PDB file of C-alpha atoms in Angstrom:
ATOM      1  CA  MET A 245     105.165 101.747  65.037  1.00  0.00           C
ATOM      2  CA  PRO A 246     107.659 104.652  65.374  1.00  0.00           C
ATOM      3  CA  SER A 247     106.840 107.933  63.694  1.00  0.00           C
ATOM      4  CA  ARG A 248     108.775 109.434  60.821  1.00  0.00           C
ATOM      5  CA  LEU A 249     110.452 111.914  63.164  1.00  0.00           C
ATOM      6  CA  GLU A 250     111.561 109.129  65.514  1.00  0.00           C
ATOM      7  CA  ILE A 251     112.958 107.074  62.615  1.00  0.00           C
ATOM      8  CA  ASN A 252     114.989 110.072  61.421  1.00  0.00           C
ATOM      9  CA  PHE A 253     116.226 110.600  64.983  1.00  0.00           C
ATOM     10  CA  GLN A 254     117.288 106.940  65.233  1.00  0.00           C
ATOM     11  CA  ARG A 255     119.149 107.144  61.931  1.00  0.00           C
ATOM     12  CA  LEU A 256     120.986 110.284  62.987  1.00  0.00           C
ATOM     13  CA  LEU A 257     121.777 108.690  66.353  1.00  0.00           C
ATOM     14  CA  ALA A 258     123.196 105.609  64.626  1.00  0.00           C
ATOM     15  CA  ARG A 259     125.284 107.866  62.383  1.00  0.00           C
ATOM     16  CA  CYS A 260     126.654 109.757  65.407  1.00  0.00           C
ATOM     17  CA  GLU A 261     127.537 106.510  67.178  1.00  0.00           C
ATOM     18  CA  THR A 262     129.356 105.317  64.066  1.00  0.00           C
ATOM     19  CA  MET A 263     131.315 108.563  63.853  1.00  0.00           C
ATOM     20  CA  ALA A 264     132.105 108.428  67.600  1.00  0.00           C
ATOM     21  CA  GLY A 265     133.327 104.844  67.244  1.00  0.00           C
ATOM     22  CA  ASP A 266     135.642 105.947  64.402  1.00  0.00           C
ATOM     23  CA  LYS A 267     136.929 108.995  66.270  1.00  0.00           C
ATOM     24  CA  ASP A 268     140.450 108.545  64.926  1.00  0.00           C
ATOM     25  CA  ARG A 269     139.371 110.421  61.815  1.00  0.00           C
ATOM     26  CA  GLY A 270     138.568 113.484  63.902  1.00  0.00           C
ATOM     27  CA  ASP A 271     135.253 114.248  62.189  1.00  0.00           C
ATOM     28  CA  TRP A 272     134.229 117.773  63.176  1.00  0.00           C
ATOM     29  CA  ARG A 273     130.623 117.135  62.154  1.00  0.00           C
ATOM     30  CA  LEU A 274     129.930 114.958  65.196  1.00  0.00           C
ATOM     31  CA  GLU A 275     129.405 117.919  67.512  1.00  0.00           C
ATOM     32  CA  LYS A 276     126.960 119.495  65.043  1.00  0.00           C
ATOM     33  CA  TYR A 277     125.070 116.231  64.728  1.00  0.00           C
ATOM     34  CA  VAL A 278     124.802 115.879  68.503  1.00  0.00           C
ATOM     35  CA  CYS A 279     123.345 119.394  68.718  1.00  0.00           C
ATOM     36  CA  ALA A 280     120.830 118.350  66.057  1.00  0.00           C
ATOM     37  CA  LEU A 281     119.986 115.276  68.150  1.00  0.00           C
ATOM     38  CA  GLN A 282     119.176 117.526  71.115  1.00  0.00           C
ATOM     39  CA  ASP A 283     116.846 119.600  68.938  1.00  0.00           C
ATOM     40  CA  LYS A 284     115.133 116.463  67.658  1.00  0.00           C
ATOM     41  CA  ILE A 285     114.619 115.174  71.207  1.00  0.00           C
ATOM     42  CA  ALA A 286     112.766 118.402  72.000  1.00  0.00           C
ATOM     43  CA  GLU A 287     110.673 117.893  68.863  1.00  0.00           C
ATOM     44  CA  LEU A 288     109.937 114.278  69.836  1.00  0.00           C
ATOM     45  CA  LYS A 289     108.593 115.408  73.215  1.00  0.00           C
ATOM     46  CA  LYS A 290     106.204 117.806  71.474  1.00  0.00           C
ATOM     47  CA  ALA A 291     105.213 115.350  68.715  1.00  0.00           C
ATOM     48  CA  PRO A 292     101.567 114.114  68.488  1.00  0.00           C
ATOM     49  CA  SER A 293     102.722 110.511  68.999  1.00  0.00           C
ATOM     50  CA  PRO A 294     105.868 110.748  71.127  1.00  0.00           C
ATOM     51  CA  PRO A 295     107.978 107.669  71.910  1.00  0.00           C
ATOM     52  CA  THR A 296     107.471 105.707  75.098  1.00  0.00           C
ATOM     53  CA  ASP A 297     109.013 106.954  78.334  1.00  0.00           C
ATOM     54  CA  GLU A 298     111.520 104.091  78.268  1.00  0.00           C
ATOM     55  CA  ASN A 299     112.711 104.984  74.751  1.00  0.00           C
ATOM     56  CA  MET A 300     112.889 108.696  75.598  1.00  0.00           C
ATOM     57  CA  THR A 301     115.002 107.938  78.648  1.00  0.00           C
ATOM     58  CA  GLU A 302     117.295 105.748  76.545  1.00  0.00           C
ATOM     59  CA  TYR A 303     117.586 108.436  73.849  1.00  0.00           C
ATOM     60  CA  ASN A 304     118.511 111.074  76.447  1.00  0.00           C
ATOM     61  CA  LYS A 305     121.164 108.769  77.963  1.00  0.00           C
ATOM     62  CA  LYS A 306     122.764 108.109  74.571  1.00  0.00           C
ATOM     63  CA  VAL A 307     122.799 111.804  73.626  1.00  0.00           C
ATOM     64  CA  GLU A 308     124.265 112.774  77.024  1.00  0.00           C
ATOM     65  CA  PHE A 309     126.899 110.065  76.560  1.00  0.00           C
ATOM     66  CA  LEU A 310     127.878 111.475  73.164  1.00  0.00           C
ATOM     67  CA  LYS A 311     128.030 115.014  74.607  1.00  0.00           C
ATOM     68  CA  GLY A 312     130.291 113.792  77.412  1.00  0.00           C
ATOM     69  CA  LEU A 313     132.498 111.999  74.910  1.00  0.00           C
ATOM     70  CA  ILE A 314     132.874 115.188  72.857  1.00  0.00           C
ATOM     71  CA  GLN A 315     133.749 117.198  75.971  1.00  0.00           C
ATOM     72  CA  ALA A 316     136.327 114.567  76.952  1.00  0.00           C
ATOM     73  CA  GLU A 317     137.899 114.761  73.490  1.00  0.00           C
ATOM     74  CA  LYS A 318     138.339 118.527  73.894  1.00  0.00           C
ATOM     75  CA  LEU A 319     140.542 118.108  76.983  1.00  0.00           C
ATOM     76  CA  SER A 320     144.238 118.655  76.423  1.00  0.00           C
ATOM     77  CA  SER A 321     145.751 116.236  78.932  1.00  0.00           C
ATOM     78  CA  PRO A 322     145.436 112.470  78.346  1.00  0.00           C
ATOM     79  CA  SER A 323     145.062 111.913  82.095  1.00  0.00           C
ATOM     80  CA  GLU A 324     142.117 114.332  82.158  1.00  0.00           C
ATOM     81  CA  LYS A 325     140.615 112.510  79.201  1.00  0.00           C
ATOM     82  CA  ALA A 326     141.015 109.184  81.006  1.00  0.00           C
ATOM     83  CA  GLN A 327     139.308 110.550  84.120  1.00  0.00           C
ATOM     84  CA  ALA A 328     136.490 112.038  82.068  1.00  0.00           C
ATOM     85  CA  GLY A 329     136.117 108.741  80.192  1.00  0.00           C
ATOM     86  CA  GLN A 330     135.707 106.837  83.454  1.00  0.00           C
ATOM     87  CA  LEU A 331     132.866 109.164  84.461  1.00  0.00           C
ATOM     88  CA  LEU A 332     130.950 108.490  81.249  1.00  0.00           C
ATOM     89  CA  ALA A 333     127.962 106.173  81.647  1.00  0.00           C
ATOM     90  CA  PRO A 334     127.312 104.208  78.423  1.00  0.00           C
ATOM     91  CA  ALA A 335     123.664 103.606  77.594  1.00  0.00           C
ATOM     92  CA  LYS A 336     122.093 100.541  76.058  1.00  0.00           C
ATOM     93  CA  SER A 337     121.355 100.297  72.346  1.00  0.00           C
ATOM     94  CA  ALA A 338     118.241 102.151  71.394  1.00  0.00           C
ATOM     95  CA  THR A 339     115.501 100.499  69.319  1.00  0.00           C
ATOM     96  CA  LEU A 340     116.386 101.106  65.671  1.00  0.00           C
ATOM     97  CA  PRO A 341     114.656 100.201  62.396  1.00  0.00           C
ATOM     98  CA  ASP A 342     115.470  96.872  60.776  1.00  0.00           C
ATOM     99  CA  HIS A 343     117.492  98.341  57.930  1.00  0.00           C
ATOM    100  CA  THR A 344     119.528 100.360  60.398  1.00  0.00           C
ATOM    101  CA  LYS A 345     120.185  97.325  62.602  1.00  0.00           C
ATOM    102  CA  SER A 346     121.716  95.517  59.645  1.00  0.00           C
ATOM    103  CA  SER A 347     124.365  98.198  59.207  1.00  0.00           C
ATOM    104  CA  ALA A 348     127.783  96.850  60.143  1.00  0.00           C
ATOM    105  CA  LEU A 349     128.991 100.331  61.069  1.00  0.00           C
ATOM    106  CA  THR A 350     126.553 100.788  63.927  1.00  0.00           C
ATOM    107  CA  SER A 351     128.382 100.969  67.300  1.00  0.00           C
ATOM    108  CA  THR A 352     126.751 100.729  70.702  1.00  0.00           C
ATOM    109  CA  SER A 353     127.563 103.146  73.478  1.00  0.00           C
ATOM    110  CA  LYS A 354     129.379 100.436  75.385  1.00  0.00           C
ATOM    111  CA  GLU A 355     131.692  99.689  72.466  1.00  0.00           C
ATOM    112  CA  ILE A 356     132.349 103.397  71.969  1.00  0.00           C
ATOM    113  CA  HIS A 357     133.113 103.751  75.668  1.00  0.00           C
ATOM    114  CA  LEU A 358     135.569 100.856  75.577  1.00  0.00           C
ATOM    115  CA  LYS A 359     137.301 102.246  72.480  1.00  0.00           C
ATOM    116  CA  ALA A 360     137.556 105.708  74.053  1.00  0.00           C
ATOM    117  CA  GLU A 361     139.007 104.325  77.293  1.00  0.00           C
ATOM    118  CA  SER A 362     141.517 102.265  75.344  1.00  0.00           C
ATOM    119  CA  ARG A 363     142.505 105.294  73.276  1.00  0.00           C
ATOM    120  CA  TYR A 364     142.876 107.523  76.351  1.00  0.00           C
ATOM    121  CA  THR A 365     144.960 104.856  78.092  1.00  0.00           C
ATOM    122  CA  ASN A 366     147.276 104.588  75.084  1.00  0.00           C
ATOM    123  CA  GLU A 367     147.628 108.360  74.925  1.00  0.00           C
ATOM    124  CA  MET A 368     148.450 108.543  78.626  1.00  0.00           C
ATOM    125  CA  ARG A 369     150.994 105.735  78.265  1.00  0.00           C
ATOM    126  CA  LYS A 370     152.595 107.461  75.278  1.00  0.00           C
ATOM    127  CA  GLU A 371     152.760 110.708  77.236  1.00  0.00           C
ATOM    128  CA  LEU A 372     154.481 108.942  80.137  1.00  0.00           C
ATOM    129  CA  LEU A 373     156.922 107.156  77.824  1.00  0.00           C
ATOM    130  CA  GLY A 374     157.560 110.223  75.660  1.00  0.00           C
ATOM    131  CA  GLU A 375     156.362 108.661  72.410  1.00  0.00           C
ATOM    132  CA  ASP A 376     155.234 110.688  69.371  1.00  0.00           C
ATOM    133  CA  ASP A 377     152.890 109.422  66.633  1.00  0.00           C
ATOM    134  CA  SER A 378     153.977 111.921  63.982  1.00  0.00           C
ATOM    135  CA  SER A 379     157.002 109.900  62.784  1.00  0.00           C
ATOM    136  CA  PRO A 380     156.989 106.151  63.565  1.00  0.00           C
ATOM    137  CA  VAL A 381     160.487 105.588  62.101  1.00  0.00           C
ATOM    138  CA  GLU A 382     161.972 108.428  64.081  1.00  0.00           C
ATOM    139  CA  ASN A 383     160.170 107.229  67.167  1.00  0.00           C
ATOM    140  CA  GLY A 384     161.642 103.768  66.663  1.00  0.00           C
ATOM    141  CA  ILE A 385     165.181 105.195  66.434  1.00  0.00           C
ATOM    142  CA  ARG A 386     164.560 107.401  69.456  1.00  0.00           C
ATOM    143  CA  HIS A 387     163.198 104.399  71.281  1.00  0.00           C
ATOM    144  CA  ARG A 388     166.377 102.433  70.643  1.00  0.00           C
ATOM    145  CA  ARG A 389     168.589 105.374  71.578  1.00  0.00           C
ATOM    146  CA  LYS A 390     166.711 106.136  74.765  1.00  0.00           C
ATOM    147  CA  HIS A 391     166.039 102.618  75.852  1.00  0.00           C
ATOM    148  CA  ASP A 392     167.408 103.263  79.337  1.00  0.00           C
ATOM    149  CA  GLU A 393     165.280 106.406  79.768  1.00  0.00           C
ATOM    150  CA  MET A 394     162.149 104.620  78.601  1.00  0.00           C
ATOM    151  CA  GLY A 395     162.959 101.687  80.852  1.00  0.00           C
ATOM    152  CA  SER A 396     163.155 104.111  83.750  1.00  0.00           C
ATOM    153  CA  SER A 397     159.797 105.605  82.760  1.00  0.00           C
ATOM    154  CA  THR A 398     158.323 102.113  82.557  1.00  0.00           C
ATOM    155  CA  GLU A 399     159.661 101.369  86.010  1.00  0.00           C
ATOM    156  CA  ASP A 400     158.107 104.588  87.293  1.00  0.00           C
ATOM    157  CA  LEU A 401     154.783 103.592  85.741  1.00  0.00           C
ATOM    158  CA  ASP A 402     155.061 100.140  87.303  1.00  0.00           C
ATOM    159  CA  ALA A 403     155.853 101.749  90.649  1.00  0.00           C
ATOM    160  CA  VAL A 404     152.780 103.977  90.362  1.00  0.00           C
ATOM    161  CA  LEU A 405     150.590 101.025  89.447  1.00  0.00           C
ATOM    162  CA  GLN A 406     152.045  98.980  92.296  1.00  0.00           C
ATOM    163  CA  HIS A 407     151.401 101.839  94.694  1.00  0.00           C
ATOM    164  CA  HIS A 408     147.785 102.050  93.542  1.00  0.00           C
ATOM    165  CA  ASN A 409     147.401  98.298  93.928  1.00  0.00           C
ATOM    166  CA  SER A 410     148.827  98.396  97.441  1.00  0.00           C
ATOM    167  CA  MET A 411     146.517 101.267  98.353  1.00  0.00           C
ATOM    168  CA  GLN A 412     143.520  99.336  97.022  1.00  0.00           C
ATOM    169  CA  GLU A 413     144.552  96.234  98.973  1.00  0.00           C
ATOM    170  CA  LYS A 414     144.955  98.291 102.142  1.00  0.00           C
ATOM    171  CA  LEU A 415     141.567  99.890 101.587  1.00  0.00           C
ATOM    172  CA  ALA A 416     140.005  96.460 101.059  1.00  0.00           C
ATOM    173  CA  GLU A 417     141.611  95.172 104.275  1.00  0.00           C
ATOM    174  CA  ASP A 418     140.341  98.212 106.190  1.00  0.00           C
ATOM    175  CA  MET A 419     136.848  97.628 104.829  1.00  0.00           C
ATOM    176  CA  LEU A 420     136.994  93.961 105.831  1.00  0.00           C
ATOM    177  CA  SER A 421     138.206  94.888 109.310  1.00  0.00           C
ATOM    178  CA  LEU A 422     135.441  97.456 109.657  1.00  0.00           C
ATOM    179  CA  THR A 423     132.890  94.891 108.498  1.00  0.00           C
ATOM    180  CA  ARG A 424     134.133  92.331 111.032  1.00  0.00           C
ATOM    181  CA  SER A 425     134.041  94.920 113.820  1.00  0.00           C
ATOM    182  CA  LEU A 426     130.531  95.966 112.843  1.00  0.00           C
ATOM    183  CA  LYS A 427     129.402  92.336 112.761  1.00  0.00           C
ATOM    184  CA  HIS A 428     130.948  91.676 116.186  1.00  0.00           C
ATOM    185  CA  ASN A 429     129.306  94.768 117.682  1.00  0.00           C
ATOM    186  CA  THR A 430     125.974  93.746 116.176  1.00  0.00           C
ATOM    187  CA  VAL A 431     126.241  90.250 117.677  1.00  0.00           C
ATOM    188  CA  VAL A 432     127.215  91.637 121.104  1.00  0.00           C
ATOM    189  CA  ALA A 433     124.350  94.147 121.023  1.00  0.00           C
ATOM    190  CA  GLY A 434     121.941  91.363 120.034  1.00  0.00           C
ATOM    191  CA  ASN A 435     123.104  89.186 122.931  1.00  0.00           C
ATOM    192  CA  ILE A 436     122.733  92.074 125.393  1.00  0.00           C
ATOM    193  CA  ILE A 437     119.212  92.778 124.151  1.00  0.00           C
ATOM    194  CA  GLN A 438     118.284  89.097 124.469  1.00  0.00           C
ATOM    195  CA  ASP A 439     119.635  89.003 128.050  1.00  0.00           C
ATOM    196  CA  ASP A 440     117.682  92.130 128.939  1.00  0.00           C
ATOM    197  CA  ASN A 441     114.524  90.620 127.454  1.00  0.00           C
ATOM    198  CA  ARG A 442     114.989  87.434 129.490  1.00  0.00           C
ATOM    199  CA  LYS A 443     115.565  89.432 132.697  1.00  0.00           C
ATOM    200  CA  LEU A 444     112.498  91.524 131.981  1.00  0.00           C
ATOM    201  CA  GLU A 445     110.389  88.406 131.439  1.00  0.00           C
ATOM    202  CA  ASP A 446     111.666  86.904 134.715  1.00  0.00           C
ATOM    203  CA  THR A 447     110.888  90.146 136.541  1.00  0.00           C
ATOM    204  CA  LEU A 448     107.361  90.200 135.134  1.00  0.00           C
ATOM    205  CA  LYS A 449     106.806  86.575 136.143  1.00  0.00           C
ATOM    206  CA  LEU A 450     108.102  87.297 139.671  1.00  0.00           C
ATOM    207  CA  ALA A 451     105.841  90.333 139.933  1.00  0.00           C
ATOM    208  CA  ASP A 452     102.813  88.253 138.874  1.00  0.00           C
ATOM    209  CA  THR A 453     103.713  85.573 141.427  1.00  0.00           C
ATOM    210  CA  ASN A 454     104.112  88.124 144.227  1.00  0.00           C
ATOM    211  CA  TYR A 455     100.816  89.724 143.287  1.00  0.00           C
ATOM    212  CA  ASP A 456      99.015  86.378 143.478  1.00  0.00           C
ATOM    213  CA  LYS A 457     100.601  85.623 146.869  1.00  0.00           C
ATOM    214  CA  LEU A 458      99.702  89.083 148.174  1.00  0.00           C
ATOM    215  CA  LYS A 459      96.123  88.604 147.032  1.00  0.00           C
ATOM    216  CA  VAL A 460      95.879  85.250 148.870  1.00  0.00           C
ATOM    217  CA  GLU A 461      97.381  86.676 152.053  1.00  0.00           C
ATOM    218  CA  SER A 462      95.029  89.643 151.893  1.00  0.00           C
ATOM    219  CA  GLU A 463      92.033  87.331 151.662  1.00  0.00           C
ATOM    220  CA  ARG A 464      93.297  85.254 154.612  1.00  0.00           C
ATOM    221  CA  LEU A 465      93.888  88.375 156.698  1.00  0.00           C
ATOM    222  CA  GLU A 466      90.408  89.638 155.887  1.00  0.00           C
ATOM    223  CA  ALA A 467      88.858  86.302 156.869  1.00  0.00           C
ATOM    224  CA  HIS A 468      90.877  86.195 160.104  1.00  0.00           C
ATOM    225  CA  THR A 469      89.846  89.752 160.964  1.00  0.00           C
ATOM    226  CA  LYS A 470      86.179  88.963 160.461  1.00  0.00           C
ATOM    227  CA  ARG A 471      86.463  85.785 162.576  1.00  0.00           C
ATOM    228  CA  ALA A 472      88.181  87.658 165.438  1.00  0.00           C
ATOM    229  CA  CYS A 473      85.483  90.350 165.480  1.00  0.00           C
ATOM    230  CA  ASN A 474      82.772  87.666 165.798  1.00  0.00           C
ATOM    231  CA  TRP A 475      84.483  86.107 168.829  1.00  0.00           C
ATOM    232  CA  TRP A 476      84.712  89.460 170.604  1.00  0.00           C
ATOM    233  CA  LEU A 477      81.067  90.188 169.891  1.00  0.00           C
ATOM    234  CA  TRP A 478      79.882  86.906 171.312  1.00  0.00           C
ATOM    235  CA  GLY A 479      82.136  87.339 174.346  1.00  0.00           C
ATOM    236  CA  ALA A 480      80.717  90.777 175.053  1.00  0.00           C
ATOM    237  CA  LEU A 481      77.126  89.473 174.793  1.00  0.00           C
ATOM    238  CA  ALA A 482      77.931  86.617 177.142  1.00  0.00           C
ATOM    239  CA  ALA A 483      79.447  89.023 179.692  1.00  0.00           C
ATOM    240  CA  VAL A 484      76.399  91.301 179.567  1.00  0.00           C
ATOM    241  CA  CYS A 485      74.057  88.357 180.020  1.00  0.00           C
ATOM    242  CA  MET A 486      76.046  87.014 182.974  1.00  0.00           C
ATOM    243  CA  THR A 487      76.144  90.447 184.591  1.00  0.00           C
ATOM    244  CA  PHE A 488      72.365  90.822 184.183  1.00  0.00           C
ATOM    245  CA  LEU A 489      71.698  87.367 185.682  1.00  0.00           C
ATOM    246  CA  TRP A 490      74.121  88.036 188.544  1.00  0.00           C
ATOM    247  CA  MET A 491      72.324  91.264 189.383  1.00  0.00           C
ATOM    248  CA  ILE A 492      68.943  89.497 189.414  1.00  0.00           C
ATOM    249  CA  LEU A 493      70.346  86.753 191.614  1.00  0.00           C
ATOM    250  CA  PHE A 494      71.917  89.318 193.906  1.00  0.00           C
ATOM    251  CA  ILE A 495      68.615  91.152 194.255  1.00  0.00           C
ATOM    252  CA  ARG A 496      66.833  87.891 195.099  1.00  0.00           C
ATOM    253  CA  LEU A 497      69.360  86.839 197.686  1.00  0.00           C
ATOM    254  CA  PHE A 498      69.609  90.202 199.344  1.00  0.00           C
ATOM    255  CA  PRO A 499      66.206  91.888 199.193  1.00  0.00           C
ATOM    256  CA  LYS A 500      65.759  95.456 200.327  1.00  0.00           C
ATOM    257  CA  ARG A 501      64.894  95.859 204.012  1.00  0.00           C
ATOM    258  CA  SER A 502      61.645  97.603 204.730  1.00  0.00           C
TER     259      SER A 502
END
């Protein structure tokens, strides 16, 4: 249940949105009301039961949108107003009481933004075409008298729009080309990485195989070395034994003469 202060804030916010949506009247009170909204937001933050964070964020967005709209209205050039209007970020509709929701004059930020953009576009078009809203009849006569001049201005506007369209198409083509190039480079890099991984796996397998073979050959060499040492040992023993027996036999056959 919103507090009394929040309900008053919502009512004033709805009133400001209504006045901003009907900006053709040029109501000077809107700026004062927006300043009052900023003061009430500060009061809501300090209130014993402040609104939820979501509602406070939404309130701040709507107030900032209204401030930006007022600043855009103060600009002198319609082109500057149009640029400022494009930078405005409309907020969603805040949660309002039931009796306020039923008001047919309540305008959302999005609707106000669309109306402002349409108004700025019309002003910029009138400035380019040299129209004046002060005297419609006189403007109609001037329009008929200067049909060729206005036609030339219209052609200039069409040329500007066509130039912008061509620039946007060229930019889109460049972005597509860059995307294709990036995709191709990514695919090539992926293939190179996969090839390197396969070569690394083959190298590891070959290293394991060579290690196993080296281990087997080392064992065979060790066994062969041990077997060769045994043969030499037995040969040496046999030679010693034969020499000893030959000496005994020699002593027997040729005794010492006395």
